[in-house]
Amino acid sequence: MTIARHNNLNQVCCDTCPASYPNTYADEDWGVMVADAKTAGWIIRPIKPAAGRDTSDLFGKALQFDARKPLNFKATAAQYWTEVGQHHATSDDTLRTLDWLESAVGGTTPISDISDATVARLIAKRRGEGVSNATVNRTVTQPMRAILRRARRTWKQAVQDIEWSDHFLEEAQERIREAKADEEATFMEAIRGDYAPALRFAFLSGCRREEIVGLCWTSVDFFNREFTVTGKRNKSRTIPMTTAIYDLLWSLKDNHPTAVFSYLCKRPREGQVKGQRYPITMEGFKTEWRRTKGRAKIADFRFHDARHTAATRLVRATGNLKMAQQLLGHTELATTSRYAHVTKDDLRAGMEAATASPQAKKTRKAKGE
């Protein structure tokens, strides 16, 4: 194991794999970090001391995650992160969720004590923070269910029967928002130059943010004019390149050796060099998008609406929902129908055409046509 530093905070990491303990600690909390790592049951071996710190307590004695013993929530969440969470496409969000849950549940709480009442309390607490029902479901109910199910099925822990269906909150029907041509142009003018290709790609391809961030050159095939992205539940799909997408990606091919979308480093962090390019990250992309929206001053538009925009434009041009289904990677056509909506202008044009048809026939008949 080793100690990594991020923004002047310390984190326990594996020196042979991408695993890391989810929490980060200030220098003055070094002892707390040591205790937490032990509680989480990391396998720890002696290595070179980190940053002049005393690591004898942390690395001097091997620790083994022992699923045969009753686990508390801290150890359970840490093991879930190691085995599952860190591999999520949105691992940064997973990390924040686990931190929040650990604080709300209590790290020393035995998972065998977590009940329906516990889950209901967590949901009430999260709702009190003013977030939507969908956010509560994604950041409380779903991860708690995933963690406790893994504890029961994989680690054979004693876990209470929880009626999860009673805890999921009803979510409002997803609203569809398509960008108008002038709105898209405004966003493209407002965004920072090195992030502009990623946003343009979103409007052209309908890809999710995590799919864009994770796109590597090994998944881009210029010869066959197609690229492959990995989306929800690690499902991959191959999408053909339009001329616009081909030209966009070709213009980026010399920017970075592995990542398709990269940014120019202006304020280097530890280990970075000013002026060099680095792969864009979920957090960096989210931050730039928030700033872009502020500069663009366009209300009620989320990044995900670029995906709605791509699907709606495709259906409007082709009238083919199956094409949009393939583009978006949906399993069910019914899901695609929510994205490829009929706008009021489309409806109005159709109604005008339907109304004009009988009158046109009468006119032609009167003229003897």
mmCIF file of N, CA and C in Angstrom, residues 255-306:
data_model
loop_
_atom_site.group_PDB
_atom_site.id
_atom_site.type_symbol
_atom_site.label_atom_id
_atom_site.label_comp_id
_atom_site.label_asym_id
_atom_site.label_seq_id
_atom_site.Cartn_x
_atom_site.Cartn_y
_atom_site.Cartn_z
ATOM 1 N N ASN A 255 -3.787 15.469 -30.034
ATOM 2 C CA ASN A 255 -3.786 16.203 -28.764
ATOM 3 C C ASN A 255 -3.270 15.382 -27.596
ATOM 4 N N HIS A 256 -3.683 14.105 -27.526
ATOM 5 C CA HIS A 256 -3.303 13.259 -26.384
ATOM 6 C C HIS A 256 -3.153 11.821 -26.869
ATOM 7 N N PRO A 257 -2.198 11.081 -26.348
ATOM 8 C CA PRO A 257 -1.940 9.730 -26.870
ATOM 9 C C PRO A 257 -3.038 8.705 -26.573
ATOM 10 N N THR A 258 -3.797 8.889 -25.493
ATOM 11 C CA THR A 258 -4.797 7.881 -25.125
ATOM 12 C C THR A 258 -6.215 8.432 -25.075
ATOM 13 N N ALA A 259 -6.403 9.604 -24.497
ATOM 14 C CA ALA A 259 -7.743 10.160 -24.314
ATOM 15 C C ALA A 259 -8.169 10.969 -25.531
ATOM 16 N N VAL A 260 -9.388 10.745 -25.977
ATOM 17 C CA VAL A 260 -9.899 11.501 -27.111
ATOM 18 C C VAL A 260 -10.105 12.968 -26.726
ATOM 19 N N PHE A 261 -10.672 13.176 -25.543
ATOM 20 C CA PHE A 261 -10.957 14.537 -25.107
ATOM 21 C C PHE A 261 -10.025 14.912 -23.958
ATOM 22 N N SER A 262 -9.307 15.991 -24.135
ATOM 23 C CA SER A 262 -8.315 16.421 -23.151
ATOM 24 C C SER A 262 -8.411 17.927 -22.950
ATOM 25 N N TYR A 263 -7.795 18.399 -21.881
ATOM 26 C CA TYR A 263 -7.794 19.824 -21.594
ATOM 27 C C TYR A 263 -6.350 20.311 -21.467
ATOM 28 N N LEU A 264 -6.170 21.599 -21.674
ATOM 29 C CA LEU A 264 -4.853 22.222 -21.574
ATOM 30 C C LEU A 264 -4.662 22.701 -20.139
ATOM 31 N N CYS A 265 -3.640 22.204 -19.484
ATOM 32 C CA CYS A 265 -3.405 22.524 -18.074
ATOM 33 C C CYS A 265 -2.973 23.980 -17.918
ATOM 34 N N LYS A 266 -3.752 24.754 -17.165
ATOM 35 C CA LYS A 266 -3.434 26.161 -16.916
ATOM 36 C C LYS A 266 -2.967 26.385 -15.483
ATOM 37 N N ARG A 267 -3.545 25.636 -14.560
ATOM 38 C CA ARG A 267 -3.156 25.743 -13.150
ATOM 39 C C ARG A 267 -2.733 24.357 -12.680
ATOM 40 N N PRO A 268 -1.487 23.999 -12.870
ATOM 41 C CA PRO A 268 -1.044 22.625 -12.589
ATOM 42 C C PRO A 268 -1.180 22.246 -11.120
ATOM 43 N N ARG A 269 -1.667 21.018 -10.915
ATOM 44 C CA ARG A 269 -1.681 20.428 -9.583
ATOM 45 C C ARG A 269 -0.401 19.623 -9.420
ATOM 46 N N GLU A 270 -0.274 18.983 -8.281
ATOM 47 C CA GLU A 270 0.922 18.192 -8.023
ATOM 48 C C GLU A 270 1.100 17.126 -9.093
ATOM 49 N N GLY A 271 2.252 17.096 -9.719
ATOM 50 C CA GLY A 271 2.544 16.113 -10.755
ATOM 51 C C GLY A 271 2.183 16.549 -12.152
ATOM 52 N N GLN A 272 1.556 17.713 -12.310
ATOM 53 C CA GLN A 272 1.175 18.210 -13.622
ATOM 54 C C GLN A 272 2.142 19.285 -14.099
ATOM 55 N N VAL A 273 2.123 19.529 -15.406
ATOM 56 C CA VAL A 273 2.984 20.541 -16.015
ATOM 57 C C VAL A 273 2.105 21.527 -16.772
ATOM 58 N N LYS A 274 2.301 22.799 -16.503
ATOM 59 C CA LYS A 274 1.516 23.826 -17.175
ATOM 60 C C LYS A 274 1.746 23.772 -18.678
ATOM 61 N N GLY A 275 0.658 23.854 -19.427
ATOM 62 C CA GLY A 275 0.751 23.850 -20.879
ATOM 63 C C GLY A 275 0.612 22.478 -21.510
ATOM 64 N N GLN A 276 0.675 21.427 -20.711
ATOM 65 C CA GLN A 276 0.483 20.077 -21.239
ATOM 66 C C GLN A 276 -0.997 19.707 -21.211
ATOM 67 N N ARG A 277 -1.338 18.707 -22.023
ATOM 68 C CA ARG A 277 -2.721 18.255 -22.079
ATOM 69 C C ARG A 277 -2.908 17.009 -21.219
ATOM 70 N N TYR A 278 -4.068 16.950 -20.551
ATOM 71 C CA TYR A 278 -4.421 15.820 -19.707
ATOM 72 C C TYR A 278 -5.865 15.410 -20.013
ATOM 73 N N PRO A 279 -6.213 14.141 -19.807
ATOM 74 C CA PRO A 279 -7.587 13.694 -20.078
ATOM 75 C C PRO A 279 -8.592 14.476 -19.233
ATOM 76 N N ILE A 280 -9.700 14.852 -19.832
ATOM 77 C CA ILE A 280 -10.736 15.518 -19.046
ATOM 78 C C ILE A 280 -11.307 14.517 -18.049
ATOM 79 N N THR A 281 -11.789 15.018 -16.939
ATOM 80 C CA THR A 281 -12.371 14.186 -15.890
ATOM 81 C C THR A 281 -13.839 14.540 -15.716
ATOM 82 N N MET A 282 -14.568 13.662 -15.036
ATOM 83 C CA MET A 282 -15.976 13.936 -14.779
ATOM 84 C C MET A 282 -16.126 15.231 -13.993
ATOM 85 N N GLU A 283 -15.319 15.387 -12.958
ATOM 86 C CA GLU A 283 -15.435 16.573 -12.119
ATOM 87 C C GLU A 283 -15.069 17.837 -12.884
ATOM 88 N N GLY A 284 -13.994 17.755 -13.666
ATOM 89 C CA GLY A 284 -13.585 18.916 -14.445
ATOM 90 C C GLY A 284 -14.627 19.309 -15.477
ATOM 91 N N PHE A 285 -15.207 18.305 -16.126
ATOM 92 C CA PHE A 285 -16.223 18.563 -17.144
ATOM 93 C C PHE A 285 -17.476 19.169 -16.503
ATOM 94 N N LYS A 286 -17.863 18.655 -15.339
ATOM 95 C CA LYS A 286 -19.029 19.196 -14.634
ATOM 96 C C LYS A 286 -18.794 20.654 -14.237
ATOM 97 N N THR A 287 -17.591 20.939 -13.740
ATOM 98 C CA THR A 287 -17.276 22.303 -13.332
ATOM 99 C C THR A 287 -17.331 23.262 -14.504
ATOM 100 N N GLU A 288 -16.730 22.872 -15.622
ATOM 101 C CA GLU A 288 -16.739 23.740 -16.794
ATOM 102 C C GLU A 288 -18.146 23.914 -17.342
ATOM 103 N N TRP A 289 -18.975 22.868 -17.254
ATOM 104 C CA TRP A 289 -20.353 22.981 -17.728
ATOM 105 C C TRP A 289 -21.131 23.978 -16.868
ATOM 106 N N ARG A 290 -20.930 23.951 -15.549
ATOM 107 C CA ARG A 290 -21.605 24.919 -14.686
ATOM 108 C C ARG A 290 -21.198 26.344 -15.045
ATOM 109 N N ARG A 291 -19.915 26.531 -15.297
ATOM 110 C CA ARG A 291 -19.442 27.867 -15.676
ATOM 111 C C ARG A 291 -19.993 28.286 -17.036
ATOM 112 N N THR A 292 -20.076 27.333 -17.942
ATOM 113 C CA THR A 292 -20.604 27.622 -19.277
ATOM 114 C C THR A 292 -22.058 28.062 -19.208
ATOM 115 N N LYS A 293 -22.850 27.365 -18.405
ATOM 116 C CA LYS A 293 -24.256 27.742 -18.267
ATOM 117 C C LYS A 293 -24.383 29.150 -17.696
ATOM 118 N N GLY A 294 -23.507 29.484 -16.753
ATOM 119 C CA GLY A 294 -23.544 30.822 -16.187
ATOM 120 C C GLY A 294 -23.210 31.887 -17.216
ATOM 121 N N ARG A 295 -22.244 31.599 -18.066
ATOM 122 C CA ARG A 295 -21.872 32.565 -19.107
ATOM 123 C C ARG A 295 -22.925 32.643 -20.208
ATOM 124 N N ALA A 296 -23.534 31.486 -20.540
ATOM 125 C CA ALA A 296 -24.507 31.450 -21.637
ATOM 126 C C ALA A 296 -25.835 32.085 -21.246
ATOM 127 N N LYS A 297 -26.170 32.014 -19.938
ATOM 128 C CA LYS A 297 -27.426 32.589 -19.428
ATOM 129 C C LYS A 297 -28.644 31.996 -20.133
ATOM 130 N N ILE A 298 -28.617 30.687 -20.346
ATOM 131 C CA ILE A 298 -29.764 29.973 -20.911
ATOM 132 C C ILE A 298 -30.386 29.145 -19.798
ATOM 133 N N ALA A 299 -31.655 29.379 -19.542
ATOM 134 C CA ALA A 299 -32.321 28.745 -18.406
ATOM 135 C C ALA A 299 -32.793 27.333 -18.753
ATOM 136 N N ASP A 300 -32.903 26.512 -17.700
ATOM 137 C CA ASP A 300 -33.541 25.206 -17.794
ATOM 138 C C ASP A 300 -32.909 24.316 -18.870
ATOM 139 N N PHE A 301 -31.597 24.203 -18.829
ATOM 140 C CA PHE A 301 -30.923 23.296 -19.757
ATOM 141 C C PHE A 301 -29.818 22.568 -19.011
ATOM 142 N N ARG A 302 -29.900 21.231 -19.005
ATOM 143 C CA ARG A 302 -28.897 20.402 -18.354
ATOM 144 C C ARG A 302 -27.982 19.795 -19.412
ATOM 145 N N PHE A 303 -26.839 19.308 -18.969
ATOM 146 C CA PHE A 303 -25.934 18.675 -19.925
ATOM 147 C C PHE A 303 -26.617 17.490 -20.604
ATOM 148 N N HIS A 304 -27.414 16.730 -19.847
ATOM 149 C CA HIS A 304 -28.086 15.555 -20.397
ATOM 150 C C HIS A 304 -29.042 15.933 -21.527
ATOM 151 N N ASP A 305 -29.464 17.200 -21.573
ATOM 152 C CA ASP A 305 -30.371 17.624 -22.632
ATOM 153 C C ASP A 305 -29.692 17.653 -23.994
ATOM 154 N N ALA A 306 -28.366 17.652 -24.032
ATOM 155 C CA ALA A 306 -27.678 17.510 -25.316
ATOM 156 C C ALA A 306 -28.001 16.145 -25.913
#
